[in-house]
XYZ file of C-alpha atoms in Angstrom:
654
model
C 38.418 -11.132 -17.293
C 35.066 -9.576 -16.426
C 35.968 -6.283 -18.105
C 36.907 -8.169 -21.290
C 33.541 -9.914 -21.318
C 31.788 -6.572 -20.793
C 33.568 -5.130 -23.848
C 32.601 -8.163 -25.899
C 28.940 -7.705 -24.909
C 29.019 -4.005 -25.829
C 30.577 -4.862 -29.183
C 27.910 -7.526 -29.720
C 25.137 -5.033 -29.046
C 26.592 -2.585 -31.577
C 27.048 -5.201 -34.316
C 23.971 -7.243 -33.488
C 22.726 -7.969 -37.031
C 26.163 -8.959 -38.314
C 26.825 -11.232 -35.364
C 23.377 -12.819 -35.572
C 23.906 -13.542 -39.275
C 27.286 -15.108 -38.551
C 25.878 -17.067 -35.606
C 22.975 -18.451 -37.622
C 25.183 -19.266 -40.666
C 27.801 -21.077 -38.588
C 25.056 -22.933 -36.708
C 23.497 -24.040 -40.015
C 26.863 -25.195 -41.353
C 27.817 -27.115 -38.203
C 24.422 -28.719 -37.642
C 24.226 -29.965 -41.235
C 27.817 -31.300 -41.155
C 27.281 -33.062 -37.827
C 23.983 -34.494 -39.073
C 25.783 -36.070 -42.052
C 28.480 -37.515 -39.764
C 25.914 -38.971 -37.357
C 23.880 -40.434 -40.243
C 26.938 -42.260 -41.658
C 28.515 -43.122 -38.312
C 31.373 -40.667 -38.925
C 32.517 -42.660 -41.993
C 31.047 -40.554 -44.801
C 32.266 -41.484 -48.333
C 33.419 -39.033 -51.007
C 30.015 -38.814 -52.778
C 28.167 -37.639 -49.680
C 30.955 -35.199 -48.813
C 30.406 -33.595 -52.218
C 26.639 -33.584 -51.631
C 27.193 -31.848 -48.266
C 29.229 -29.036 -49.817
C 26.659 -28.551 -52.573
C 23.787 -28.505 -50.073
C 25.488 -25.822 -48.019
C 25.185 -23.376 -50.929
C 21.392 -23.226 -50.676
C 20.491 -24.695 -47.246
C 22.468 -22.132 -45.200
C 20.808 -19.131 -46.968
C 17.439 -20.898 -46.624
C 17.801 -21.289 -42.858
C 19.018 -17.718 -42.360
C 16.130 -16.494 -44.509
C 13.560 -18.424 -42.442
C 15.006 -17.030 -39.204
C 14.730 -13.559 -40.712
C 11.121 -14.204 -41.780
C 10.173 -15.266 -38.235
C 11.682 -12.140 -36.685
C 14.813 -13.512 -35.069
C 16.944 -10.584 -36.239
C 14.849 -8.113 -34.216
C 15.587 -9.675 -30.817
C 18.568 -8.889 -28.621
C 21.219 -11.572 -28.220
C 21.032 -11.679 -24.424
C 17.221 -11.705 -24.219
C 15.788 -15.118 -25.002
C 12.376 -16.245 -23.789
C 9.621 -18.726 -24.624
C 8.239 -16.603 -27.522
C 11.756 -16.424 -29.005
C 12.108 -20.203 -28.652
C 8.777 -20.724 -30.414
C 9.801 -18.522 -33.330
C 13.146 -20.344 -33.545
C 11.417 -23.736 -33.701
C 8.951 -22.481 -36.334
C 11.841 -21.170 -38.478
C 13.842 -24.404 -38.192
C 10.827 -26.609 -38.925
C 9.935 -24.472 -41.933
C 13.481 -24.723 -43.333
C 13.541 -28.509 -42.813
C 10.090 -28.823 -44.418
C 11.307 -26.976 -47.522
C 14.402 -29.259 -47.707
C 12.221 -32.374 -47.377
C 9.742 -31.166 -50.017
C 12.649 -30.434 -52.365
C 13.991 -33.973 -51.875
C 10.603 -35.589 -52.506
C 9.720 -33.393 -55.479
C 13.044 -33.775 -57.275
C 13.859 -37.344 -56.124
C 16.977 -36.297 -54.326
C 18.023 -33.320 -56.440
C 21.042 -32.498 -54.279
C 19.023 -32.579 -51.033
C 20.348 -34.508 -47.989
C 18.900 -37.919 -47.045
C 15.805 -37.971 -44.805
C 17.836 -39.122 -41.782
C 20.199 -36.201 -42.240
C 17.274 -33.754 -42.528
C 15.788 -35.012 -39.235
C 19.100 -34.937 -37.362
C 19.892 -31.515 -38.819
C 16.567 -30.157 -37.520
C 17.247 -31.296 -33.954
C 20.839 -30.078 -34.003
C 20.007 -26.701 -35.559
C 17.310 -25.947 -32.952
C 19.689 -26.993 -30.184
C 22.585 -24.844 -31.411
C 20.465 -21.745 -32.061
C 18.448 -21.926 -28.825
C 21.386 -23.107 -26.716
C 23.653 -20.284 -27.816
C 21.039 -17.635 -27.107
C 20.174 -19.257 -23.765
C 23.804 -19.292 -22.611
C 24.127 -15.561 -23.326
C 20.914 -14.879 -21.384
C 22.079 -16.934 -18.401
C 25.322 -14.992 -18.291
C 23.461 -11.683 -18.367
C 21.114 -12.680 -15.545
C 23.861 -14.066 -13.377
C 26.592 -11.501 -13.787
C 25.158 -8.346 -15.333
C 23.043 -5.947 -13.259
C 19.988 -4.078 -14.527
C 22.074 -0.975 -15.216
C 24.337 -2.930 -17.563
C 27.320 -3.010 -15.228
C 28.997 -6.241 -14.328
C 27.849 -7.723 -11.034
C 30.733 -9.364 -9.292
C 29.812 -8.881 -5.619
C 26.553 -10.648 -4.886
C 25.100 -10.654 -1.388
C 24.656 -13.886 0.518
C 21.235 -13.857 2.140
C 19.420 -15.998 4.658
C 15.646 -16.408 4.402
C 13.572 -16.569 7.595
C 10.562 -18.710 6.759
C 10.819 -21.956 4.789
C 7.124 -22.104 3.906
C 5.494 -21.437 0.542
C 6.400 -17.742 0.526
C 10.031 -18.361 1.479
C 10.367 -21.166 -1.063
C 8.889 -18.963 -3.809
C 11.284 -16.167 -2.893
C 14.297 -18.504 -2.995
C 13.259 -19.852 -6.389
C 12.805 -16.321 -7.728
C 16.233 -15.223 -6.513
C 17.927 -18.369 -7.809
C 16.411 -18.101 -11.297
C 17.149 -14.367 -11.504
C 20.634 -13.855 -10.079
C 20.654 -10.355 -11.549
C 18.954 -9.249 -8.315
C 22.374 -9.607 -6.708
C 21.002 -11.755 -3.864
C 22.146 -15.350 -3.463
C 20.056 -17.403 -0.988
C 22.249 -19.721 1.050
C 20.036 -21.010 3.896
C 16.566 -21.023 5.442
C 15.622 -20.449 9.073
C 12.228 -21.520 10.387
C 10.367 -22.005 13.680
C 8.939 -25.366 12.569
C 11.175 -28.202 13.920
C 9.787 -30.566 11.266
C 11.661 -28.582 8.609
C 15.034 -28.497 10.341
C 17.916 -30.391 8.704
C 15.913 -30.692 5.472
C 16.471 -28.919 2.167
C 14.206 -26.595 0.165
C 15.315 -25.966 -3.437
C 18.555 -27.653 -2.385
C 19.128 -25.035 0.323
C 19.484 -26.197 3.934
C 16.941 -25.322 6.624
C 19.457 -24.546 9.360
C 17.064 -24.255 12.306
C 15.375 -21.504 14.317
C 16.074 -17.818 13.537
C 17.842 -17.597 16.907
C 20.834 -19.304 15.235
C 21.529 -16.016 13.461
C 23.041 -14.644 16.648
C 25.875 -17.176 16.382
C 29.148 -15.675 15.228
C 29.838 -18.201 12.452
C 26.512 -17.465 10.741
C 26.892 -13.712 11.033
C 30.153 -13.930 9.089
C 28.573 -15.962 6.280
C 25.509 -13.774 5.703
C 25.352 -10.258 4.281
C 21.609 -9.779 4.628
C 18.438 -11.479 5.875
C 15.010 -11.535 4.254
C 11.973 -12.085 6.468
C 9.498 -14.246 4.544
C 6.819 -14.673 7.225
C 3.869 -12.528 6.057
C 1.491 -14.532 8.257
C 3.570 -14.378 11.443
C 2.235 -12.664 14.551
C 3.438 -9.181 15.356
C 4.974 -10.481 18.591
C 7.096 -13.041 16.748
C 8.073 -10.458 14.145
C 9.261 -8.127 16.903
C 11.333 -10.944 18.417
C 12.954 -11.756 15.064
C 13.796 -8.109 14.421
C 15.353 -7.869 17.879
C 17.524 -10.893 17.038
C 18.624 -9.343 13.750
C 19.568 -6.127 15.528
C 21.644 -8.142 17.971
C 23.366 -9.870 15.045
C 23.947 -6.510 13.293
C 22.372 -7.875 10.102
C 20.551 -5.744 7.555
C 17.071 -7.084 6.867
C 14.079 -6.637 4.596
C 10.705 -8.319 4.307
C 8.397 -9.646 1.622
C 5.059 -7.923 0.854
C 1.983 -8.636 2.963
C -0.212 -11.695 2.448
C -2.993 -9.487 1.082
C -0.713 -7.996 -1.557
C 0.627 -11.415 -2.518
C -2.854 -12.961 -2.658
C -4.242 -10.255 -4.922
C -1.230 -10.440 -7.233
C -0.533 -6.735 -6.726
C 3.152 -7.443 -6.109
C 5.658 -10.246 -6.530
C 7.327 -12.044 -3.658
C 10.688 -10.663 -4.787
C 9.563 -7.033 -4.374
C 11.239 -6.616 -1.014
C 10.638 -3.663 1.287
C 11.776 -2.396 4.646
C 9.892 -3.584 7.716
C 7.442 -0.841 8.689
C 5.912 0.021 12.025
C 2.516 -1.184 10.747
C 3.947 -4.706 10.597
C 4.592 -4.656 14.347
C 1.210 -3.444 15.598
C -0.404 -6.875 15.725
C -3.549 -6.037 13.769
C -5.335 -8.677 11.749
C -6.391 -7.811 8.228
C -9.949 -6.544 7.853
C -12.216 -8.320 5.392
C -14.751 -5.927 3.921
C -18.072 -6.964 2.456
C -17.387 -5.210 -0.825
C -20.699 -6.227 -2.392
C -22.652 -4.434 0.335
C -20.539 -1.275 -0.030
C -20.872 -1.449 -3.821
C -24.635 -1.715 -3.560
C -24.709 1.177 -1.079
C -22.655 3.613 -3.195
C -23.053 2.594 -6.845
C -25.058 5.046 -8.928
C -25.529 7.559 -6.085
C -24.231 11.070 -5.511
C -21.750 11.165 -2.619
C -20.442 14.291 -0.869
C -17.291 14.296 1.304
C -16.331 17.250 3.491
C -12.716 17.720 4.497
C -11.912 15.938 1.233
C -8.269 17.050 1.291
C -7.462 15.656 4.737
C -5.979 12.284 5.631
C -9.322 10.561 6.185
C -11.301 12.611 3.669
C -8.900 11.962 0.793
C -8.827 8.212 1.485
C -12.625 8.226 1.621
C -12.623 9.790 -1.843
C -10.147 7.200 -3.186
C -12.138 4.253 -1.916
C -15.561 5.673 -2.807
C -14.402 6.302 -6.388
C -13.820 2.554 -6.835
C -17.464 1.716 -6.043
C -18.941 3.482 -9.101
C -20.770 6.495 -7.617
C -22.710 8.644 -10.039
C -20.948 11.736 -8.710
C -18.275 12.398 -6.074
C -18.497 15.908 -4.636
C -15.376 17.089 -2.802
C -15.845 19.927 -0.308
C -12.642 21.351 1.177
C -11.714 24.712 2.718
C -8.052 24.513 1.629
C -7.789 24.879 -2.147
C -4.235 23.420 -2.230
C -5.347 20.142 -0.607
C -8.471 20.092 -2.766
C -6.402 20.423 -5.935
C -4.070 17.619 -4.835
C -6.835 15.110 -4.144
C -8.648 16.098 -7.348
C -5.522 15.438 -9.433
C -4.963 12.109 -7.704
C -8.531 10.998 -8.432
C -8.168 12.068 -12.058
C -5.048 9.919 -12.350
C -7.076 7.020 -10.928
C -9.602 7.431 -13.739
C -12.368 9.226 -11.818
C -12.264 12.463 -13.819
C -15.884 12.238 -15.024
C -17.425 11.875 -11.567
C -15.289 14.261 -9.468
C -16.626 17.719 -8.580
C -14.117 19.767 -6.480
C -15.707 22.593 -4.482
C -14.000 25.092 -2.194
C -16.206 25.697 0.817
C -16.372 26.047 4.590
C -18.914 23.899 6.434
C -19.642 26.899 8.688
C -20.832 28.857 5.656
C -24.449 27.692 5.716
C -25.430 29.640 2.630
C -22.626 28.043 0.642
C -23.502 24.550 1.932
C -27.172 24.952 1.054
C -26.337 26.196 -2.418
C -24.119 23.120 -2.970
C -26.885 20.775 -1.787
C -29.446 22.612 -3.895
C -27.374 22.256 -7.044
C -25.851 18.787 -6.685
C -28.436 17.012 -4.477
C -26.110 14.529 -2.739
C -27.656 11.294 -1.479
C -24.850 10.260 0.908
C -22.743 12.644 3.016
C -19.476 11.767 4.766
C -18.556 14.582 7.146
C -14.784 14.405 7.759
C -14.017 18.137 8.105
C -12.755 18.861 11.622
C -10.050 20.377 13.803
C -8.316 17.386 15.422
C -5.035 18.599 16.979
C -5.573 18.109 20.724
C -3.028 20.521 22.322
C -3.662 23.241 19.753
C -7.425 23.207 20.351
C -6.869 23.476 24.118
C -5.543 27.016 23.661
C -8.268 28.106 21.239
C -11.424 26.155 22.077
C -13.633 28.575 20.155
C -12.236 27.256 16.863
C -12.865 23.643 17.855
C -16.401 24.535 18.937
C -17.142 26.289 15.664
C -15.653 23.749 13.290
C -16.329 20.456 15.081
C -19.684 21.143 16.740
C -21.331 24.050 14.929
C -20.030 22.949 11.515
C -21.567 19.514 12.055
C -24.861 21.139 13.076
C -24.913 23.244 9.897
C -24.170 20.286 7.650
C -26.558 17.907 9.443
C -29.476 20.357 9.214
C -28.721 20.973 5.556
C -28.651 17.224 4.921
C -32.022 16.861 6.626
C -33.571 19.704 4.643
C -32.407 18.266 1.317
C -33.461 14.674 2.084
C -30.000 13.122 2.132
C -30.340 9.342 2.567
C -27.383 8.778 4.929
C -25.288 11.278 6.899
C -22.070 9.826 8.368
C -20.119 11.801 10.960
C -16.443 10.841 11.302
C -15.866 10.931 15.063
C -13.087 9.836 17.421
C -12.507 7.692 20.496
C -11.442 10.931 22.199
C -15.151 11.834 22.338
C -15.629 9.156 25.029
C -15.428 10.689 28.528
C -13.342 13.483 26.982
C -10.576 15.399 28.705
C -9.748 17.554 25.683
C -11.607 20.297 23.862
C -11.220 18.377 20.624
C -12.839 15.260 22.091
C -15.574 17.222 23.838
C -16.537 19.151 20.699
C -16.676 15.885 18.763
C -19.005 14.552 21.475
C -21.143 17.663 21.024
C -21.327 16.867 17.316
C -22.447 13.307 18.108
C -25.126 14.597 20.491
C -26.506 17.025 17.909
C -26.542 14.316 15.265
C -28.438 11.909 17.552
C -30.882 14.592 18.638
C -31.594 15.607 15.051
C -32.265 11.999 14.055
C -34.559 11.414 17.051
C -36.554 14.544 16.198
C -36.676 13.742 12.465
C -36.788 9.934 12.081
C -37.767 10.220 8.466
C -35.714 10.186 5.305
C -32.184 10.859 6.556
C -30.306 8.293 8.656
C -27.773 10.088 10.885
C -24.886 7.973 12.221
C -21.407 8.501 13.619
C -18.298 6.313 13.359
C -15.597 6.441 16.043
C -12.037 5.229 15.660
C -8.649 5.922 17.196
C -5.370 7.212 15.825
C -4.600 6.487 12.199
C -1.071 5.677 11.123
C 0.593 8.282 8.971
C -2.141 10.902 9.160
C -1.167 14.548 9.404
C -0.131 15.406 12.953
C -0.033 11.773 14.108
C 2.747 10.523 16.348
C 4.528 8.274 13.833
C 5.619 10.995 11.358
C 6.723 13.079 14.347
C 8.794 10.223 15.773
C 10.296 9.502 12.354
C 11.419 13.109 11.985
C 12.881 13.155 15.499
C 14.841 9.964 14.742
C 16.180 11.449 11.494
C 17.376 14.491 13.454
C 19.246 12.256 15.924
C 16.740 12.425 18.763
C 15.595 12.632 21.375
C 12.262 10.953 20.673
C 9.766 12.760 22.891
C 7.022 10.730 24.598
C 4.548 12.352 26.971
C 4.349 9.563 29.570
C 5.851 6.054 30.033
C 2.406 4.472 30.425
C 0.373 6.368 27.811
C -1.412 4.027 25.378
C -3.327 4.566 22.152
C -5.283 2.562 19.601
C -3.955 2.602 16.047
C -5.370 1.756 12.636
C -4.120 2.259 9.115
C -5.916 4.947 7.134
C -7.244 2.541 4.437
C -8.452 0.130 7.135
C -10.278 2.854 9.067
C -11.936 4.250 5.945
C -12.908 0.787 4.729
C -14.676 0.138 8.026
C -16.364 3.553 7.840
C -17.844 2.571 4.488
C -18.836 -0.818 5.888
C -20.509 0.853 8.883
C -22.511 3.076 6.554
C -24.166 0.020 5.024
C -25.312 -1.094 8.512
C -26.811 2.252 9.531
C -30.412 2.394 10.716
C -30.085 5.895 12.161
C -29.148 7.481 15.487
C -26.430 4.986 16.416
C -22.695 5.345 16.905
C -20.425 2.721 15.386
C -17.113 1.944 17.065
C -14.422 0.162 15.096
C -12.462 -2.706 16.608
C -9.004 -1.169 16.947
C -7.251 -4.224 18.357
C -4.984 -3.907 21.380
C -3.938 -0.557 22.774
C -0.229 0.103 22.243
C 2.164 1.865 24.597
C 3.558 4.919 22.862
C 6.910 4.354 24.563
C 7.085 0.844 23.038
C 6.147 2.313 19.677
C 9.015 4.799 19.944
C 11.503 2.020 20.792
C 10.349 -0.120 17.879
C 10.660 2.786 15.440
C 14.193 3.482 16.656
C 15.121 -0.187 16.186
C 13.581 -0.256 12.689
C 15.897 2.611 11.831
C 18.854 0.377 12.697
C 19.586 2.239 15.928
C 19.525 1.331 19.615
C 17.043 2.999 21.990
C 18.760 4.691 24.894
C 22.177 4.491 23.242
C 22.038 5.880 19.702
C 18.685 7.651 20.209
C 17.368 8.642 23.622
C 13.707 8.685 24.653
C 12.605 11.726 26.620
C 9.386 11.816 28.686
C 7.848 15.285 28.636
C 4.633 14.796 30.634
C 1.035 14.703 29.464
C -0.012 17.751 27.499
C -3.204 19.691 28.238
C -6.258 17.645 27.300
C -4.426 14.319 26.931
C -5.383 11.070 28.682
C -3.214 8.126 29.639
C -5.524 5.786 27.744
C -8.556 5.981 25.483
C -11.930 4.382 26.266
C -14.386 2.566 24.044
C -17.843 3.635 25.249
C -19.802 5.964 27.500
C -21.442 4.538 30.607
C -24.914 5.341 29.239
C -24.359 3.602 25.887
C -25.606 0.097 25.174
C -23.485 -2.277 23.130
C -25.235 -4.014 20.231
C -23.454 -6.439 17.920
C -23.478 -6.068 14.151
C -23.071 -8.507 11.286
C -19.424 -7.449 10.919
C -16.986 -8.737 13.583
C -14.870 -5.556 13.482
C -17.766 -3.131 13.978
C -19.706 -2.500 17.206
C -22.903 -0.481 17.508
C -23.617 1.740 20.516
C -27.065 3.136 21.127
C -27.802 5.650 23.873
C -30.580 8.020 24.810
C -30.621 10.940 22.389
C -30.764 14.520 23.724
C -33.834 16.642 23.016
C -33.163 18.673 19.878
C -34.651 21.931 21.189
C -32.541 21.759 24.342
C -29.239 21.101 22.580
C -30.000 23.783 19.992
C -30.574 26.262 22.793
C -27.275 25.285 24.443
C -25.468 25.599 21.131
C -27.014 29.016 20.558
C -25.960 30.256 23.993
C -22.442 28.941 23.452
C -22.337 30.663 20.065
C -23.117 34.023 21.616
C -20.434 33.514 24.262
C -17.739 32.866 21.659
C -17.382 36.614 21.218
C -16.315 37.446 24.766
C -15.628 34.271 26.777
C -12.044 33.197 27.435
C -10.692 29.656 27.037
C -11.452 28.559 30.624
C -14.986 29.937 30.482
C -15.662 28.213 27.163
C -14.463 24.888 28.561
C -16.858 25.249 31.499
C -19.702 25.971 29.081
C -18.785 22.877 27.061
C -18.986 20.833 30.277
C -22.565 22.034 30.764
C -23.393 20.374 27.432
C -21.105 17.331 27.885
C -21.267 16.515 31.639
C -18.641 13.732 31.435
C -16.077 16.199 30.057
C -13.155 16.800 32.450
C -11.569 20.018 31.189
C -7.982 21.122 31.646
C -8.144 24.656 33.092
C -4.882 26.598 33.102
C -5.806 29.909 34.669
C -2.161 31.006 34.623
C -2.218 31.656 30.874
C -1.704 35.278 29.796
C -4.942 37.185 29.115
C -4.229 37.346 25.370
C -4.184 33.512 25.264
C -7.207 33.109 27.507
C -9.258 35.498 25.395
C -10.796 34.083 22.219
C -12.399 36.995 20.438
C -14.208 35.565 17.418
C -16.948 36.575 15.043
C -20.366 35.335 16.185
C -21.774 32.207 14.585
C -25.423 31.962 13.636
C -27.086 28.797 14.894
C -30.611 29.711 13.978
C -32.607 27.604 11.561
C -32.678 29.273 8.111
C -36.085 30.781 7.396
C -35.790 30.416 3.650
C -33.508 28.558 1.326
C -31.006 30.717 -0.555
C -30.813 30.791 -4.284
C -28.292 28.261 -5.635
C -24.832 29.667 -6.241
C -22.408 28.235 -8.756
C -19.325 26.539 -7.263
């Protein structure tokens, strides 16, 4: 039966104009005949029967002509909406108006009586609109988007009977073409139990889904609790895994509130949903005022943080956005993305290394940036342990080069992107970031004039290059094991857009010399994170995918800290941002230490360099593996100049 209907629909599409003409003509004939019968109580005499047949000769072509004039032959049979209904009504009213005018002007003249004209109008609109509407309802209920007949629809349960769940149910019920038929709600609120929402029962708590009878009746579950706590969401997902039910979720509250997506745009539950972080509200007006009309430079523009900085900055109307990146491939990618976002006129992509002081000064000389976000850095902890000279050069010396250049060219605000690993560091990466913070604070204390130097610390960002989540995801795809360093290791996590948004917010609060620390919520056990990711993949930890503990790697800590012992906590106007102010080092002393370390880069091995870093950062607890082969201990590098430039170089084109 379904295949026959499909063939009929295909035939209708091919012969659309012919079928529409026949449909409209038959509708006109039937509506006029029925109108006569209703007017004369189904006892029409011979004279009016003759009048009816005569009227058909010109009224049917008139109605078809009006429908043509109002564009009803250009629409598809199975697509009928409010605009189509309006055009249908206009066409029918126009045809009836012409019939009525003809009757008045010619005192009858073969036109139907006024009662017949009125009844004919109502009947004609009903037949035309009703026929089109029935075809549309069939298409939405039984025909999928690809044109194939949909006979096997999934029965779904909706967890959450609030506004979002009710909206989702209504959307699915009015558009059955999605292939999802809602059959019941489940909600934590006892007041809703045993009631009905859109005529669907609220069965009770989600825990009922573990009952055998419900598992048989449902094919899928949709989680419609965008405001639920992460803890409750984890519990619900655990229940659904126990019930062996496939599940999806609605978009976030922020996406729904902004209208960016519809409630029916379902997606898989992601690890971000389970981290228990509240949404961050940014003071967009303050950021807009800070950035609008100014020239902004971002180093490391192709990286995870740098590229997101560029995306968000471009929305606040800067006069110019200067992208500095050592890797031309990454630079090209972020440039093309910004062009697609409409920022082509303000973007200036420049290949450059922050250690190349001559290149940096030529860029500042030519483009004169007013705000600098320094995101270029080496951040991979274990890798930097084996080659500390590279971390020293890029993270510490590169920051010194860029900070001095910013001072010399009267940059208004210099923002260093730092890390929570700089607090009481045990890794080279964290220690070199702390060195960068110290130099920045010392430079501001010695030059408290035009440029405000600040740093912003935050923890791990979800989905960034080298972060744990992409690594876990790949290990799960390969069948495991998922490798975790230690059962008790914890980390703070933020999303990349959230971290960058707070960096921009911190910049508006800067007075100079301080370090901002972002509120990263609760620390999360990496082992728990691994288990949750395995479960989100529809697998069972320890059974389908094993978790293997490999031991802490060189430079890693069990947990991250929030502040140094010699830093004072000062609140800010934003609840998610803390300000830490400590005693700044003396610029001449730290420059001398940097210079001595720069000379030692040529000959010192990894262990010796770590000990020299500790002389600059006393709280640093280095990992010293003296059993490494000499070729790994030795870090022979080209010397780095840390002297102040005696004269500014001539500007060089990018």
